[in-house]
XYZ file of N, CA and C in Angstrom:
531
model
N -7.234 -7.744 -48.893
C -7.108 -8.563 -47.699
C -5.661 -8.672 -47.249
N -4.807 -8.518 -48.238
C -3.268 -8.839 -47.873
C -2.895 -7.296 -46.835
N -3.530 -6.403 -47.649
C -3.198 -5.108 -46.433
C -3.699 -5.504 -45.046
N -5.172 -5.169 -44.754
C -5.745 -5.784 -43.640
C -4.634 -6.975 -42.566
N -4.179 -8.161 -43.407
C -3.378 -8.750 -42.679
C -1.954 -8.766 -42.355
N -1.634 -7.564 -43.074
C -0.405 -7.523 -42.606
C -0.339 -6.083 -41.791
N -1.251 -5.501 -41.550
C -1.744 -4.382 -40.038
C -2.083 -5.290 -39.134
N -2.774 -6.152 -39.332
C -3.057 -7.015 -38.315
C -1.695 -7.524 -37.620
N -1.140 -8.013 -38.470
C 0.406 -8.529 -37.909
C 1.516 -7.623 -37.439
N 0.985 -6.861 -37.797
C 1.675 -5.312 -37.086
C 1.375 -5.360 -35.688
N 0.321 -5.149 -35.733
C -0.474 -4.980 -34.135
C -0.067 -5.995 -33.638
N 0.056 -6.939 -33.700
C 0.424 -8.205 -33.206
C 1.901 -8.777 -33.052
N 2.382 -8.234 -33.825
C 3.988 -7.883 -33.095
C 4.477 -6.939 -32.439
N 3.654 -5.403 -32.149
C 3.581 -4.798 -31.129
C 3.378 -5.265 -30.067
N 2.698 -6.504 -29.916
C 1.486 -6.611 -28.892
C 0.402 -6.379 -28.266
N -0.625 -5.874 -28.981
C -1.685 -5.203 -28.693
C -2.921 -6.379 -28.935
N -2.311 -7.254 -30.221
C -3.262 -8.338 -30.328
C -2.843 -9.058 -30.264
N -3.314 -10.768 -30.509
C -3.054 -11.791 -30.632
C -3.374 -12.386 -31.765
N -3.111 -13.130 -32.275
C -3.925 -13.848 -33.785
C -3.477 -15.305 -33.749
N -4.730 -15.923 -33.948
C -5.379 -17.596 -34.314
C -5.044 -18.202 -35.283
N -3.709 -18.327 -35.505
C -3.782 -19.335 -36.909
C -4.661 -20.499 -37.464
N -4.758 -20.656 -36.542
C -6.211 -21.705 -36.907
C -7.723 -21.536 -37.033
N -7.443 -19.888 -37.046
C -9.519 -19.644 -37.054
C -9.171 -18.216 -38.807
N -9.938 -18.125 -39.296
C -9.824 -17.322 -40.316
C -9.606 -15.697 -39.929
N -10.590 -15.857 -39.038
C -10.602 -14.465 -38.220
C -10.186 -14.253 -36.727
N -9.471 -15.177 -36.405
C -9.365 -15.359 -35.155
C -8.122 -14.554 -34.499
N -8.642 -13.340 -34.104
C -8.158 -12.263 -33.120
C -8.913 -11.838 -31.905
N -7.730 -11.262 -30.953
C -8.342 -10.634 -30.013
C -7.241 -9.656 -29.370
N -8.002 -8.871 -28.950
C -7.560 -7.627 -28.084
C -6.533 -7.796 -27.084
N -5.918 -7.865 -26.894
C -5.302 -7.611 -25.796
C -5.052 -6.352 -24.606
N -5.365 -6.395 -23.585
C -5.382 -5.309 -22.440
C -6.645 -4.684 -22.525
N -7.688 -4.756 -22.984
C -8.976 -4.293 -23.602
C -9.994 -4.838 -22.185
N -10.747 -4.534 -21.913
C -11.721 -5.117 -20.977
C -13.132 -4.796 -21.570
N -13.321 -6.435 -21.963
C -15.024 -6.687 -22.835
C -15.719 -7.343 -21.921
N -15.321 -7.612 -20.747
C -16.150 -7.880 -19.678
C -16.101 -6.958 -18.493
N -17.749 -6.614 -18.705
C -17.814 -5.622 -17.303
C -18.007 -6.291 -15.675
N -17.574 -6.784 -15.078
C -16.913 -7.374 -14.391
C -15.591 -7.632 -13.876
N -14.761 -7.802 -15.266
C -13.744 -8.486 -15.095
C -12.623 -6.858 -15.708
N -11.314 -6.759 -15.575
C -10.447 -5.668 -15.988
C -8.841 -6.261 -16.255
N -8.351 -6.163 -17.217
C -6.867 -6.663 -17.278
C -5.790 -5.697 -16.516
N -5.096 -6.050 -15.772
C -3.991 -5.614 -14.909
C -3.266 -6.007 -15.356
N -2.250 -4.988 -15.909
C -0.659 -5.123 -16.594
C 0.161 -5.738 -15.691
N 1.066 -6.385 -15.893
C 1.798 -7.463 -15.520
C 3.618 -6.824 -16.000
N 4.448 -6.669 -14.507
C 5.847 -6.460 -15.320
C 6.247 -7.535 -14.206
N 7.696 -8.295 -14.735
C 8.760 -8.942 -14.050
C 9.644 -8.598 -13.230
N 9.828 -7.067 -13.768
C 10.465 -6.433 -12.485
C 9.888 -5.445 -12.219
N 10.042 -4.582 -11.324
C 9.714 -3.028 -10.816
C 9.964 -1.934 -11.748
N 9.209 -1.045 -12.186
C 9.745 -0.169 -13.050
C 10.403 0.660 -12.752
N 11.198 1.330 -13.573
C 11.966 2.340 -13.016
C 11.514 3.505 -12.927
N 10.283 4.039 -13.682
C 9.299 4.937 -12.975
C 7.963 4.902 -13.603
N 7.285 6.038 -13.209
C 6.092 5.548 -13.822
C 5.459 5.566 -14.834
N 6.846 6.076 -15.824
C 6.288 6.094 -17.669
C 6.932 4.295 -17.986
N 7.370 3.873 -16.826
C 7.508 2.271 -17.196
C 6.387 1.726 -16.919
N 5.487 1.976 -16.145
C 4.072 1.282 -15.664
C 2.947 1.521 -17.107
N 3.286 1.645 -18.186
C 2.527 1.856 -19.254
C 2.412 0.196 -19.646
N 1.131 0.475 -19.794
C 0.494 -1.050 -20.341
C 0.679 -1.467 -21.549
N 1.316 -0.769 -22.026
C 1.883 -1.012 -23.893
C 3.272 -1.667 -23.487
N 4.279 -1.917 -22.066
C 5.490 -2.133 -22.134
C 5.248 -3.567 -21.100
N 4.038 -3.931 -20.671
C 3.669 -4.512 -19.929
C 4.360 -6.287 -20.713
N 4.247 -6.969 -19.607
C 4.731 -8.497 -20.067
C 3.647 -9.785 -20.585
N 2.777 -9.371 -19.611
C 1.688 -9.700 -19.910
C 0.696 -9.294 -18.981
N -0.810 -9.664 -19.168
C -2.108 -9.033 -18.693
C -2.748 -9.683 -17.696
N -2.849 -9.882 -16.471
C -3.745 -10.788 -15.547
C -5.284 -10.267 -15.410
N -6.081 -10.872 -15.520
C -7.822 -10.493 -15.213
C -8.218 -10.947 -14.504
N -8.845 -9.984 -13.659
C -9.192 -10.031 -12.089
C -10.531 -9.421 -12.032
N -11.675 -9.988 -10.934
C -12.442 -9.195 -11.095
C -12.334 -7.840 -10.748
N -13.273 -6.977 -11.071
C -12.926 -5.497 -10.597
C -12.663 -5.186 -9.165
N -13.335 -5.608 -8.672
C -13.573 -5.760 -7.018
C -11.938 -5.967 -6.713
N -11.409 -6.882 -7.330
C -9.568 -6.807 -6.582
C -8.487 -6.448 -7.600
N -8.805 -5.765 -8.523
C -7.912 -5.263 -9.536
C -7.384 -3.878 -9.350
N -7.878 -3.276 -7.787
C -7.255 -1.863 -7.673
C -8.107 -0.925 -8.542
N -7.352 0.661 -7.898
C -7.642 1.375 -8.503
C -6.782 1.547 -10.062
N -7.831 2.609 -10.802
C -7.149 2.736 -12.360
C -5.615 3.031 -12.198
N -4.679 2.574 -12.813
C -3.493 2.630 -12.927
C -2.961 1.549 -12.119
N -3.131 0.404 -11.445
C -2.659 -0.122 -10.593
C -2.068 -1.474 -11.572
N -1.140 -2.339 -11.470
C -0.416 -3.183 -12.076
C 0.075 -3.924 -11.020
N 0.550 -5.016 -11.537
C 1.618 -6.617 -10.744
C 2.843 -6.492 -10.948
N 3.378 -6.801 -10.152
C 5.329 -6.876 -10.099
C 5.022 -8.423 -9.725
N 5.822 -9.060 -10.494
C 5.847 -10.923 -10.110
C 7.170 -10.348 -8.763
N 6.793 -11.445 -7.642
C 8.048 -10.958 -6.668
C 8.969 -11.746 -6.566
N 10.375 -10.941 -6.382
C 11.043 -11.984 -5.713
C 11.346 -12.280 -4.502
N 11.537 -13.194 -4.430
C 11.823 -13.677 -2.682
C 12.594 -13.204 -2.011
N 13.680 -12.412 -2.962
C 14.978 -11.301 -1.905
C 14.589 -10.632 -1.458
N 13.416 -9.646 -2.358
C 12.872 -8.354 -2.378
C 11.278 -8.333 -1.062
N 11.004 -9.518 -1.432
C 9.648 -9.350 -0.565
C 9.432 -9.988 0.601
N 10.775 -10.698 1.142
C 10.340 -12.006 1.993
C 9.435 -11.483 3.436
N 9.996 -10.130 4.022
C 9.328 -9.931 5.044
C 7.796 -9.791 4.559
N 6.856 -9.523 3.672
C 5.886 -9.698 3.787
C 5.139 -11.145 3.244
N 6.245 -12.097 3.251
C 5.382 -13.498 3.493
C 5.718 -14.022 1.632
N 5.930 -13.667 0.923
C 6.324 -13.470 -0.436
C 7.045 -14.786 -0.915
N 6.940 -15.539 -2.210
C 7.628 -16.042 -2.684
C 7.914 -16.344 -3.771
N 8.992 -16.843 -4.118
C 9.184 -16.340 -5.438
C 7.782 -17.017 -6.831
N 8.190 -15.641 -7.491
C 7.046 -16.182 -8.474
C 5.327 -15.654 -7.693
N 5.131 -14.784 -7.043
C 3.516 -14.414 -6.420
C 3.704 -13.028 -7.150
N 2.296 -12.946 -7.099
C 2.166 -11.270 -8.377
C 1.547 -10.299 -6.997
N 2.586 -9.333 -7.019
C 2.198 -7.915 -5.979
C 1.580 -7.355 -6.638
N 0.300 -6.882 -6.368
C -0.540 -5.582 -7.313
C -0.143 -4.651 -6.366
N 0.583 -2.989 -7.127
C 0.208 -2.215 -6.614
C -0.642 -1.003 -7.132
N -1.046 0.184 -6.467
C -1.809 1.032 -6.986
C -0.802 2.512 -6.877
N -1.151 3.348 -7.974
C -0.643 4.402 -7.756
C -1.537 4.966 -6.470
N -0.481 6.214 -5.846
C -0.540 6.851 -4.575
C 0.223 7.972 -4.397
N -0.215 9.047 -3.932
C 0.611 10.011 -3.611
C 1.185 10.207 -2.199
N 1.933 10.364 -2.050
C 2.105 10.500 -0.134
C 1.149 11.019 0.730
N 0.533 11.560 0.270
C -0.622 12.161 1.176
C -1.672 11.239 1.146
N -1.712 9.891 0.584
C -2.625 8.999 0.624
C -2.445 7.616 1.188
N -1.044 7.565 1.463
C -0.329 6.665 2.007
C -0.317 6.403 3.368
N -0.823 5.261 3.987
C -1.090 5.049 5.485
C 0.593 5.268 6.220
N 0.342 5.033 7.421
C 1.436 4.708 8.229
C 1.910 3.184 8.318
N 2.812 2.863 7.934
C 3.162 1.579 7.887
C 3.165 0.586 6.627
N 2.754 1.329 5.584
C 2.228 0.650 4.389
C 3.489 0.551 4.007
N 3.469 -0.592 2.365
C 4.692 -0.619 1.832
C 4.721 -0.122 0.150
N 5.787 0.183 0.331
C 5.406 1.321 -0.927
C 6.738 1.100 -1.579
N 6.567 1.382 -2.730
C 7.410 1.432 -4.410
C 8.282 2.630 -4.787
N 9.587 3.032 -4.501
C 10.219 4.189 -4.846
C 10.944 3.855 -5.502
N 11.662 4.765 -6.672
C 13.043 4.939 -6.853
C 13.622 5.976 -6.098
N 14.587 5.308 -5.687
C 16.080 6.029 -4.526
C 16.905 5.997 -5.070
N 17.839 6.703 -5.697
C 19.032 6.900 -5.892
C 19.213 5.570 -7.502
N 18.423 6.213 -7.903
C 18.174 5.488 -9.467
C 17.772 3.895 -9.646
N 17.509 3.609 -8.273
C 17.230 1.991 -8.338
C 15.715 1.716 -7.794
N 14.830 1.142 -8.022
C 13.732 1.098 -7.806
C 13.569 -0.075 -6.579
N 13.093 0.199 -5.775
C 12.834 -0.782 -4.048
C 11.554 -0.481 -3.830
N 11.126 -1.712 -2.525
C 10.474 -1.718 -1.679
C 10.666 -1.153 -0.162
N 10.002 0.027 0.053
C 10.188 0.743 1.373
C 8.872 0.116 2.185
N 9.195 0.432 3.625
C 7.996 0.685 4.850
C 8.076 2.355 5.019
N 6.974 2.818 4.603
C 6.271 4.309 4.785
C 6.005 4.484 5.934
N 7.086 5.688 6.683
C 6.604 6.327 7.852
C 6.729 7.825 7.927
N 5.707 8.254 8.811
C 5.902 9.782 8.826
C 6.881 10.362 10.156
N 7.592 11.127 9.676
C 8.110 12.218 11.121
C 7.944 12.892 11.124
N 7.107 13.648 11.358
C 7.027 15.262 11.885
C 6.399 15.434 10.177
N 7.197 16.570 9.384
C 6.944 16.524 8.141
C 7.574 16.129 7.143
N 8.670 14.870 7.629
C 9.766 14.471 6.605
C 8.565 13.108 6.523
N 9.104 12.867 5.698
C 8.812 10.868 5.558
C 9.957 10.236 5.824
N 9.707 8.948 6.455
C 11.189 8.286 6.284
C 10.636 6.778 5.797
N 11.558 6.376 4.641
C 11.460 5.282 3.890
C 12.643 4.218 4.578
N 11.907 3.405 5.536
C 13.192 1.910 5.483
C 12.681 0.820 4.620
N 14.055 0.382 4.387
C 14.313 -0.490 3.601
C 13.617 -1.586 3.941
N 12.766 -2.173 2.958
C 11.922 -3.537 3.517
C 13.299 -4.618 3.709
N 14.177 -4.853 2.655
C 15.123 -5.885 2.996
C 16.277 -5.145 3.365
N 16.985 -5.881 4.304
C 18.193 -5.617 4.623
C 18.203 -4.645 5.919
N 18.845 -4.126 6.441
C 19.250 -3.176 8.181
C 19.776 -2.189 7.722
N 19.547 -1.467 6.217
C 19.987 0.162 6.561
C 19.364 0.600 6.725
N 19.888 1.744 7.160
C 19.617 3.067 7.600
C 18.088 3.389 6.803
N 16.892 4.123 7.436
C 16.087 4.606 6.810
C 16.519 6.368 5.653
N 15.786 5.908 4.699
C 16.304 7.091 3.626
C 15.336 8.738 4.095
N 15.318 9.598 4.620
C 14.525 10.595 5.782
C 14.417 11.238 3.986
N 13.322 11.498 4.005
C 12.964 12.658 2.687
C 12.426 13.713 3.398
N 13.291 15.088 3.767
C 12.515 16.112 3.965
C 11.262 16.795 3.233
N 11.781 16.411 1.924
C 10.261 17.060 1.326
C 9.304 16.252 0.597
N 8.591 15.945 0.803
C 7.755 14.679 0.877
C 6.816 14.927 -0.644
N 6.311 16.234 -0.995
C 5.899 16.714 -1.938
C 6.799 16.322 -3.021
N 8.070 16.308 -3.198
C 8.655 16.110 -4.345
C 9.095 14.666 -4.673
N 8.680 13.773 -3.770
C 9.167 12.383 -3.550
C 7.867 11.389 -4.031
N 8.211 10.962 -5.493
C 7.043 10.436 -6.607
C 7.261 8.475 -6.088
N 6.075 8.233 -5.552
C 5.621 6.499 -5.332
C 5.524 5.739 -6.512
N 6.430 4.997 -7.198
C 5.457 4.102 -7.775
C 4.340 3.497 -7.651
N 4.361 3.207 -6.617
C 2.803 2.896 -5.839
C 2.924 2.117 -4.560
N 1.555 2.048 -4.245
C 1.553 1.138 -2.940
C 1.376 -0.408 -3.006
N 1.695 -1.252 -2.345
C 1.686 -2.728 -2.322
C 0.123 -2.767 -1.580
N -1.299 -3.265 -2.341
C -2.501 -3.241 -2.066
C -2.664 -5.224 -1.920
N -2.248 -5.900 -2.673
C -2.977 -6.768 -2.935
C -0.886 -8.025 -3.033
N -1.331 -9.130 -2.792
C -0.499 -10.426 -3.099
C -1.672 -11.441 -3.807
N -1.287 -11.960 -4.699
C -1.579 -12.991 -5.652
C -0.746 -14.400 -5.597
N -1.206 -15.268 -4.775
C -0.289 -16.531 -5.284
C -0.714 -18.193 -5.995
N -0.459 -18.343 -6.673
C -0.832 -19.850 -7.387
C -0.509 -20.673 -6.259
N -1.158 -21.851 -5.607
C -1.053 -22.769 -4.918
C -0.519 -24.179 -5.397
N -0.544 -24.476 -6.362
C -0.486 -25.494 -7.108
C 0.781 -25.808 -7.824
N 1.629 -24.693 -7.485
C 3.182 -24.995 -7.595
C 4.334 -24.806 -6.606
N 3.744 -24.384 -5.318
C 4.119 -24.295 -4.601
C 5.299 -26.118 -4.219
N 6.186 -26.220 -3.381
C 7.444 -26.875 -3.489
C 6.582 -27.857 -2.140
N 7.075 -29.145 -2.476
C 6.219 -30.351 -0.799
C 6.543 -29.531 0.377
N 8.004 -28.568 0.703
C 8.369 -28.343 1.967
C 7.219 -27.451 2.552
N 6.470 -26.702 1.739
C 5.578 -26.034 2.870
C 4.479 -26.466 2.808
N 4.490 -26.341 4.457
C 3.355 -26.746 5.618
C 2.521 -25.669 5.612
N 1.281 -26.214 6.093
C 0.276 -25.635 6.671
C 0.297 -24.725 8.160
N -0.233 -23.769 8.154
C -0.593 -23.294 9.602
C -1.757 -23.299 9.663
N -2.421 -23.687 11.380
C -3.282 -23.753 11.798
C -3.407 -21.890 12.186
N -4.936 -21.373 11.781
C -4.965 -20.551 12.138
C -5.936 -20.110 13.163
C-alpha cells in the first residue's frame, strides 16, 4: 500500500489528480470527462506562447462546461485582461474560450490569437486580396500584412466570453436592451 500511495502522490504533484485527505480512497481525476454531457476545458492565465503551450498537462486549472459551449476539441480559456481585451467588452478576470483554427477557417472580422514577433496578442482577422492583415485589437498600430497566410499558425479563435456576475465592482450599471 505504501507503493500505491506514494504513485498516487506522484500523480498528484504532477497534477493529474487530486487526493482527499479525509476519505481513505478519496481521489479523482483531473481533466478526465466522466460525464457525458459535461467536458473539462483547460484553463491558462496568460496566452500561450504557442500551441505546445495549450497542452492540458501545463494547464492552471480545468473549467466544465457543458459540451454544447466548450468548443471544439482542442479549444481552452485565457482568463482576460482588461488591457488586452477591452474593445470586446472584457474585464478583468472573464475566461475567453478559444478554439483552434486555421486561416482558412477564420471569418472576416473575427478575433484571433497569434504570436508576432515572439509575443503572443490579440488580432482582428482580415483578408486582402491573398495576404491577411492582422490589427492590433489594442492600441493604433499599424496592421501586421502577412503575405503568406499558409505559414502564419493561430493560436486560435476567440469563440466564446465567460463572466462571473457576482464579483463584479457596485460601479457597473445595467443596460437596457
Amino acid at each position: 500500500t505504501k507503493t500505491v500511495s506514494e504513485h498516487l502522490q506522484a500523480l498528484a504533484d504532477k497534477g493529474f489528480l487530486e487526493r482527499d485527505p479525509s476519505r481513505s480512497r478519496g481521489v479523482k481525476i483531473l481533466g478526465m470527462d466522466l460525464n457525458a454531457q459535461a467536458v473539462s476545458v483547460p484553463c491558462f492565465s496568460n496566452l500561450p506562447q504557442d500551441r505546445a503551450g495549450q497542452r492540458a498537462s501545463r494547464a492552471e486549472m480545468f473549467l466544465t462546461l457543458d459540451r454544447r459551449l466548450a468548443g471544439d476539441k482542442g479549444a481552452f480559456f485565457v482568463q482576460a485582461r482588461a488591457e488586452e481585451l477591452a474593445p470586446l467588452g472584457c474585464v478583468e478576470g472573464d475566461y475567453v474560450l478559444l478554439e483552434p483554427a486555421g486561416v482558412g477557417e477564420v471569418s472576416e472580422g473575427a478575433v484571433v490569437a497569434a504570436n508576432l514577433g515572439g509575443r503572443p496578442a490579440y488580432f482582428r482577422f482580415n483578408r486582402n486580396g491573398r495576404s491577411v492583415l492582422l490589427q492590433p485589437l489594442v492600441g493604433q498600430g499599424p496592421p501586421t500584412v502577412v503575405e503568406d497566410p499558409e505559414g502564419l499558425i493561430l493560436l486560435g479563435r476567440i469563440t466564446g466570453i465567460y463572466r462571473r456576475i457576482d464579483h463584479l465592482p457596485a460601479s457597473v450599471t445595467s443596460v437596457a436592451h
